[in-house]
PDB file of C-alpha atoms in Angstrom:
ATOM      1  CA  PRO A  24      23.573   2.716  14.435  1.00 46.00           C
ATOM      2  CA  LYS A  25      21.054   4.480  12.284  1.00 44.00           C
ATOM      3  CA  SER A  26      18.165   2.553  10.824  1.00 45.00           C
ATOM      4  CA  GLU A  27      17.635   2.490   7.093  1.00 44.00           C
ATOM      5  CA  CYS A  28      14.460   4.528   7.544  1.00 43.00           C
ATOM      6  CA  ASP A  29      16.269   7.198   9.587  1.00 41.00           C
ATOM      7  CA  SER A  30      18.864   7.591   6.848  1.00 37.00           C
ATOM      8  CA  LEU A  31      16.017   8.126   4.405  1.00 37.00           C
ATOM      9  CA  ALA A  32      14.496  10.785   6.644  1.00 35.00           C
ATOM     10  CA  LYS A  33      17.446  13.070   6.125  1.00 35.00           C
ATOM     11  CA  THR A  34      17.000  13.189   2.395  1.00 33.00           C
ATOM     12  CA  ALA A  35      14.150  13.929   0.074  1.00 35.00           C
ATOM     13  CA  ILE A  36      12.468  11.043  -2.162  1.00 37.00           C
ATOM     14  CA  SER A  37      13.716  12.150  -5.529  1.00 39.00           C
ATOM     15  CA  ILE A  38      13.171   9.828  -8.373  1.00 39.00           C
ATOM     16  CA  SER A  39      14.942  11.127 -11.444  1.00 40.00           C
ATOM     17  CA  PHE A  40      15.363   9.840 -14.920  1.00 40.00           C
ATOM     18  CA  GLU A  41      16.472  11.301 -18.237  1.00 42.00           C
ATOM     19  CA  ARG A  42      14.595  11.149 -21.499  1.00 42.00           C
ATOM     20  CA  LYS A  43      16.182  12.067 -24.799  1.00 43.00           C
ATOM     21  CA  GLY A  44      15.799  15.796 -25.284  1.00 42.00           C
ATOM     22  CA  LYS A  45      13.886  16.234 -21.997  1.00 46.00           C
ATOM     23  CA  ARG A  46      15.031  17.554 -18.678  1.00 50.00           C
ATOM     24  CA  ALA A  47      15.179  15.138 -15.764  1.00 60.00           C
ATOM     25  CA  MET A  48      11.933  14.515 -13.918  1.00 69.00           C
ATOM     26  CA  LYS A  49      12.011  14.371 -10.137  1.00 81.00           C
ATOM     27  CA  ILE A  50       9.428  12.555  -8.031  1.00 83.00           C
ATOM     28  CA  THR A  51       9.341  13.340  -4.336  1.00 89.00           C
ATOM     29  CA  ILE A  52       7.512  11.296  -1.711  1.00 94.00           C
ATOM     30  CA  LEU A  53       6.746  13.713   1.089  1.00 97.00           C
ATOM     31  CA  CYS A  54       5.306  12.086   4.203  1.00 96.00           C
ATOM     32  CA  VAL A  55       4.434  12.681   7.829  1.00 97.00           C
ATOM     33  CA  GLY A  56       6.239  10.650  10.471  1.00 94.00           C
ATOM     34  CA  LYS A  57       9.069   8.171  10.613  1.00 92.00           C
ATOM     35  CA  CYS A  58       8.951   4.592   9.468  1.00 90.00           C
ATOM     36  CA  LYS A  59       9.246   2.823  12.843  1.00 89.00           C
ATOM     37  CA  GLU A  60       8.533  -0.871  12.307  1.00 93.00           C
ATOM     38  CA  LYS A  61      11.465  -2.955  11.108  1.00 95.00           C
ATOM     39  CA  PHE A  62       9.382  -4.840   8.519  1.00 95.00           C
ATOM     40  CA  MET A  63       8.252  -1.505   7.007  1.00 94.00           C
ATOM     41  CA  GLN A  64      11.860  -0.274   6.931  1.00 93.00           C
ATOM     42  CA  GLN A  65      12.857  -3.476   5.148  1.00 96.00           C
ATOM     43  CA  ALA A  66      10.064  -3.090   2.585  1.00 96.00           C
ATOM     44  CA  VAL A  67      11.052   0.534   1.887  1.00 93.00           C
ATOM     45  CA  ALA A  68      14.685  -0.552   1.493  1.00 91.00           C
ATOM     46  CA  GLU A  69      13.696  -3.385  -0.844  1.00 94.00           C
ATOM     47  CA  TYR A  70      11.763  -1.079  -3.172  1.00 93.00           C
ATOM     48  CA  GLU A  71      14.560   1.477  -3.042  1.00 83.00           C
ATOM     49  CA  LYS A  72      16.921  -1.277  -4.204  1.00 89.00           C
ATOM     50  CA  ARG A  73      14.533  -2.377  -6.972  1.00 90.00           C
ATOM     51  CA  LEU A  74      13.936   1.186  -8.148  1.00 81.00           C
ATOM     52  CA  GLY A  75      17.688   1.824  -8.158  1.00 77.00           C
ATOM     53  CA  ARG A  76      17.995   0.264 -11.604  1.00 79.00           C
ATOM     54  CA  TYR A  77      15.521   2.821 -12.974  1.00 73.00           C
ATOM     55  CA  VAL A  78      15.889   5.948 -10.866  1.00 67.00           C
ATOM     56  CA  LYS A  79      17.690   7.689  -8.036  1.00 63.00           C
ATOM     57  CA  MET A  80      15.402   8.139  -5.040  1.00 78.00           C
ATOM     58  CA  GLN A  81      15.138   9.779  -1.661  1.00 76.00           C
ATOM     59  CA  ILE A  82      12.281  10.389   0.862  1.00 92.00           C
ATOM     60  CA  ILE A  83      11.363  13.561   2.814  1.00 95.00           C
ATOM     61  CA  GLU A  84       9.771  12.960   6.204  1.00 96.00           C
ATOM     62  CA  VAL A  85       8.331  15.726   8.364  1.00 97.00           C
ATOM     63  CA  PRO A  86       7.705  15.205  12.097  1.00 96.00           C
ATOM     64  CA  ASP A  87       4.285  14.000  13.163  1.00 95.00           C
ATOM     65  CA  GLU A  88       2.304  15.298  16.124  1.00 94.00           C
ATOM     66  CA  LYS A  89       1.203  13.041  18.950  1.00 93.00           C
ATOM     67  CA  THR A  90      -2.581  12.689  19.082  1.00 92.00           C
ATOM     68  CA  PRO A  91      -3.842  12.104  22.621  1.00 91.00           C
ATOM     69  CA  GLU A  92      -6.426   9.365  23.229  1.00 92.00           C
ATOM     70  CA  GLY A  93      -9.926  10.840  22.926  1.00 92.00           C
ATOM     71  CA  ALA A  94      -8.714  14.053  21.261  1.00 92.00           C
ATOM     72  CA  SER A  95     -11.470  16.477  20.328  1.00 95.00           C
ATOM     73  CA  GLU A  96     -12.311  17.203  16.704  1.00 95.00           C
ATOM     74  CA  LYS A  97     -10.886  20.698  17.188  1.00 96.00           C
ATOM     75  CA  LEU A  98      -7.565  19.329  18.501  1.00 96.00           C
ATOM     76  CA  GLU A  99      -7.365  16.804  15.641  1.00 96.00           C
ATOM     77  CA  MET A 100      -7.883  19.654  13.145  1.00 96.00           C
ATOM     78  CA  GLN A 101      -5.106  21.669  14.827  1.00 97.00           C
ATOM     79  CA  ILE A 102      -2.772  18.657  14.616  1.00 97.00           C
ATOM     80  CA  LYS A 103      -3.529  18.164  10.886  1.00 97.00           C
ATOM     81  CA  GLU A 104      -2.960  21.882  10.269  1.00 97.00           C
ATOM     82  CA  LYS A 105       0.411  21.815  12.058  1.00 98.00           C
ATOM     83  CA  GLU A 106       1.544  18.747  10.092  1.00 98.00           C
ATOM     84  CA  GLY A 107       0.120  20.346   6.932  1.00 98.00           C
ATOM     85  CA  ARG A 108       2.238  23.482   7.400  1.00 98.00           C
ATOM     86  CA  ARG A 109       5.326  21.278   7.699  1.00 98.00           C
ATOM     87  CA  LEU A 110       4.407  19.526   4.442  1.00 98.00           C
ATOM     88  CA  LEU A 111       3.629  22.775   2.612  1.00 98.00           C
ATOM     89  CA  ASP A 112       7.016  24.201   3.675  1.00 98.00           C
ATOM     90  CA  LYS A 113       8.667  21.438   1.591  1.00 97.00           C
ATOM     91  CA  ILE A 114       6.581  22.071  -1.565  1.00 96.00           C
ATOM     92  CA  ARG A 115       7.760  24.584  -4.156  1.00 93.00           C
ATOM     93  CA  PRO A 116       5.322  26.711  -6.177  1.00 93.00           C
ATOM     94  CA  ASP A 117       6.185  24.914  -9.451  1.00 90.00           C
ATOM     95  CA  ASP A 118       5.796  21.378  -8.035  1.00 92.00           C
ATOM     96  CA  GLU A 119       3.054  19.126  -9.405  1.00 92.00           C
ATOM     97  CA  VAL A 120       1.454  17.874  -6.180  1.00 96.00           C
ATOM     98  CA  ILE A 121      -0.468  14.599  -5.875  1.00 97.00           C
ATOM     99  CA  ALA A 122      -2.117  14.116  -2.482  1.00 98.00           C
ATOM    100  CA  LEU A 123      -2.894  10.555  -1.412  1.00 97.00           C
ATOM    101  CA  ALA A 124      -6.463  10.785  -0.123  1.00 95.00           C
ATOM    102  CA  ILE A 125      -9.382   8.367   0.167  1.00 93.00           C
ATOM    103  CA  GLU A 126     -11.576  10.755  -1.835  1.00 94.00           C
ATOM    104  CA  GLY A 127      -9.043  10.897  -4.680  1.00 96.00           C
ATOM    105  CA  GLU A 128      -9.223   9.312  -8.118  1.00 97.00           C
ATOM    106  CA  GLN A 129      -8.558   5.585  -8.294  1.00 97.00           C
ATOM    107  CA  LYS A 130      -6.401   4.253 -11.129  1.00 97.00           C
ATOM    108  CA  THR A 131      -5.283   0.885 -12.379  1.00 96.00           C
ATOM    109  CA  SER A 132      -1.544   0.200 -12.299  1.00 95.00           C
ATOM    110  CA  GLU A 133      -1.464   0.684 -16.070  1.00 95.00           C
ATOM    111  CA  GLN A 134      -3.213   4.074 -15.806  1.00 96.00           C
ATOM    112  CA  PHE A 135      -0.806   5.107 -13.053  1.00 96.00           C
ATOM    113  CA  ALA A 136       2.145   4.112 -15.284  1.00 94.00           C
ATOM    114  CA  VAL A 137       0.737   6.228 -18.123  1.00 94.00           C
ATOM    115  CA  GLN A 138       0.427   9.191 -15.750  1.00 93.00           C
ATOM    116  CA  ILE A 139       4.052   8.812 -14.558  1.00 90.00           C
ATOM    117  CA  ASP A 140       5.214   8.482 -18.165  1.00 89.00           C
ATOM    118  CA  GLN A 141       3.211  11.562 -19.210  1.00 89.00           C
ATOM    119  CA  TYR A 142       4.907  13.684 -16.542  1.00 83.00           C
ATOM    120  CA  GLY A 143       8.236  12.764 -18.124  1.00 74.00           C
ATOM    121  CA  ILE A 144       7.007  13.341 -21.687  1.00 77.00           C
ATOM    122  CA  THR A 145       5.438  16.732 -20.926  1.00 76.00           C
ATOM    123  CA  GLY A 146       8.523  17.902 -19.061  1.00 67.00           C
ATOM    124  CA  LYS A 147       6.955  18.162 -15.596  1.00 72.00           C
ATOM    125  CA  GLY A 148      10.054  18.809 -13.560  1.00 68.00           C
ATOM    126  CA  ASN A 149       8.958  18.026 -10.037  1.00 84.00           C
ATOM    127  CA  VAL A 150       6.158  15.643  -9.036  1.00 89.00           C
ATOM    128  CA  VAL A 151       5.460  15.419  -5.303  1.00 94.00           C
ATOM    129  CA  PHE A 152       3.363  12.636  -3.769  1.00 96.00           C
ATOM    130  CA  VAL A 153       2.116  13.646  -0.318  1.00 98.00           C
ATOM    131  CA  ILE A 154       1.174  11.126   2.384  1.00 97.00           C
ATOM    132  CA  GLY A 155      -0.455  12.529   5.521  1.00 96.00           C
ATOM    133  CA  GLY A 156      -0.172  11.333   9.092  1.00 94.00           C
ATOM    134  CA  SER A 157      -2.571   9.159  11.069  1.00 92.00           C
ATOM    135  CA  LEU A 158      -5.289  11.841  10.876  1.00 94.00           C
ATOM    136  CA  GLY A 159      -4.843  12.447   7.148  1.00 94.00           C
ATOM    137  CA  LEU A 160      -4.013  15.650   5.287  1.00 97.00           C
ATOM    138  CA  SER A 161      -5.011  19.187   6.217  1.00 97.00           C
ATOM    139  CA  GLU A 162      -7.461  21.076   4.056  1.00 97.00           C
ATOM    140  CA  GLU A 163      -4.645  23.439   3.008  1.00 98.00           C
ATOM    141  CA  VAL A 164      -2.560  20.547   1.644  1.00 98.00           C
ATOM    142  CA  LEU A 165      -5.575  19.107  -0.184  1.00 98.00           C
ATOM    143  CA  GLN A 166      -6.278  22.534  -1.707  1.00 98.00           C
ATOM    144  CA  ARG A 167      -2.640  22.881  -2.819  1.00 98.00           C
ATOM    145  CA  ALA A 168      -2.740  19.491  -4.524  1.00 98.00           C
ATOM    146  CA  ASP A 169      -3.068  19.465  -8.298  1.00 96.00           C
ATOM    147  CA  ARG A 170      -4.541  15.958  -8.082  1.00 96.00           C
ATOM    148  CA  LYS A 171      -5.822  13.601  -5.432  1.00 98.00           C
ATOM    149  CA  LEU A 172      -5.024   9.905  -5.773  1.00 98.00           C
ATOM    150  CA  SER A 173      -6.667   7.046  -3.875  1.00 97.00           C
ATOM    151  CA  PHE A 174      -5.406   3.489  -3.692  1.00 95.00           C
ATOM    152  CA  SER A 175      -8.623   2.255  -2.077  1.00 93.00           C
ATOM    153  CA  LYS A 176     -11.756   3.355  -0.235  1.00 92.00           C
ATOM    154  CA  MET A 177     -10.210   1.600   2.780  1.00 91.00           C
ATOM    155  CA  THR A 178      -7.972   3.313   5.319  1.00 88.00           C
ATOM    156  CA  PHE A 179      -4.334   2.167   5.565  1.00 89.00           C
ATOM    157  CA  PRO A 180      -1.632   3.079   8.088  1.00 90.00           C
ATOM    158  CA  HIS A 181       0.377   5.971   6.671  1.00 88.00           C
ATOM    159  CA  GLN A 182       3.659   4.027   6.974  1.00 90.00           C
ATOM    160  CA  LEU A 183       2.164   1.155   4.950  1.00 94.00           C
ATOM    161  CA  MET A 184       0.924   3.645   2.352  1.00 95.00           C
ATOM    162  CA  ARG A 185       4.555   4.609   1.748  1.00 95.00           C
ATOM    163  CA  VAL A 186       5.382   0.980   0.903  1.00 96.00           C
ATOM    164  CA  ILE A 187       2.308   0.640  -1.335  1.00 96.00           C
ATOM    165  CA  LEU A 188       3.187   3.842  -3.205  1.00 96.00           C
ATOM    166  CA  LEU A 189       6.810   2.737  -3.695  1.00 96.00           C
ATOM    167  CA  GLU A 190       5.612  -0.631  -5.006  1.00 96.00           C
ATOM    168  CA  GLN A 191       3.275   1.073  -7.475  1.00 96.00           C
ATOM    169  CA  ILE A 192       6.025   3.424  -8.662  1.00 93.00           C
ATOM    170  CA  TYR A 193       8.256   0.377  -9.188  1.00 95.00           C
ATOM    171  CA  ARG A 194       5.441  -1.400 -11.036  1.00 96.00           C
ATOM    172  CA  ALA A 195       4.853   1.727 -13.151  1.00 94.00           C
ATOM    173  CA  TYR A 196       8.472   1.751 -14.297  1.00 92.00           C
ATOM    174  CA  ARG A 197       8.285  -1.982 -15.110  1.00 94.00           C
ATOM    175  CA  ILE A 198       5.171  -1.257 -17.224  1.00 95.00           C
ATOM    176  CA  ILE A 199       6.765   1.794 -18.902  1.00 92.00           C
ATOM    177  CA  LYS A 200       9.861  -0.250 -19.775  1.00 92.00           C
ATOM    178  CA  LYS A 201       7.635  -3.106 -21.004  1.00 94.00           C
ATOM    179  CA  GLU A 202       9.187  -5.494 -18.507  1.00 93.00           C
ATOM    180  CA  PRO A 203       7.183  -8.342 -16.968  1.00 89.00           C
ATOM    181  CA  TYR A 204       5.330  -7.686 -13.737  1.00 79.00           C
ATOM    182  CA  HIS A 205       2.879  -9.680 -11.642  1.00 68.00           C
ATOM    183  CA  LYS A 206      -0.716  -9.029 -12.720  1.00 60.00           C
TER     184      LYS A 206
END
């Protein structure tokens, strides 16, 4: 039997909604690696279910590279570049790309909701959030990004970052729709 996370891996995270007179916006979560832990799979599934009342969604996963213990800086850079090429292959030239990176801009949940809403209002067709692997994102992916977004100065496991991002997207839609949410 396939896990919920594996079924997600075969599709691409597309969050779409219609606005009057506007074309549908699509949000893609593009990430490195599979969601392996059962509790992470359950969290992803829970937010998929919650977001289902607002949007249709899918996730694109690209394979990660194994990093040997004590890998040199040069080898780590090669691994990030290989994963980066896989990510870049999934990004179209007209996509609005937001890279999740520690050095990115930090926003409140309300500011994030405004940004998501603005993409819909301005007719941005495709918004792609990119989550790197355990070593982070390659320089090429960071250069391709239109924006860099940080959820904290701390480092989080990349699988957990997927859950955090999904929760914030869910929260953003609750804010946009003026529905109650935990503050």
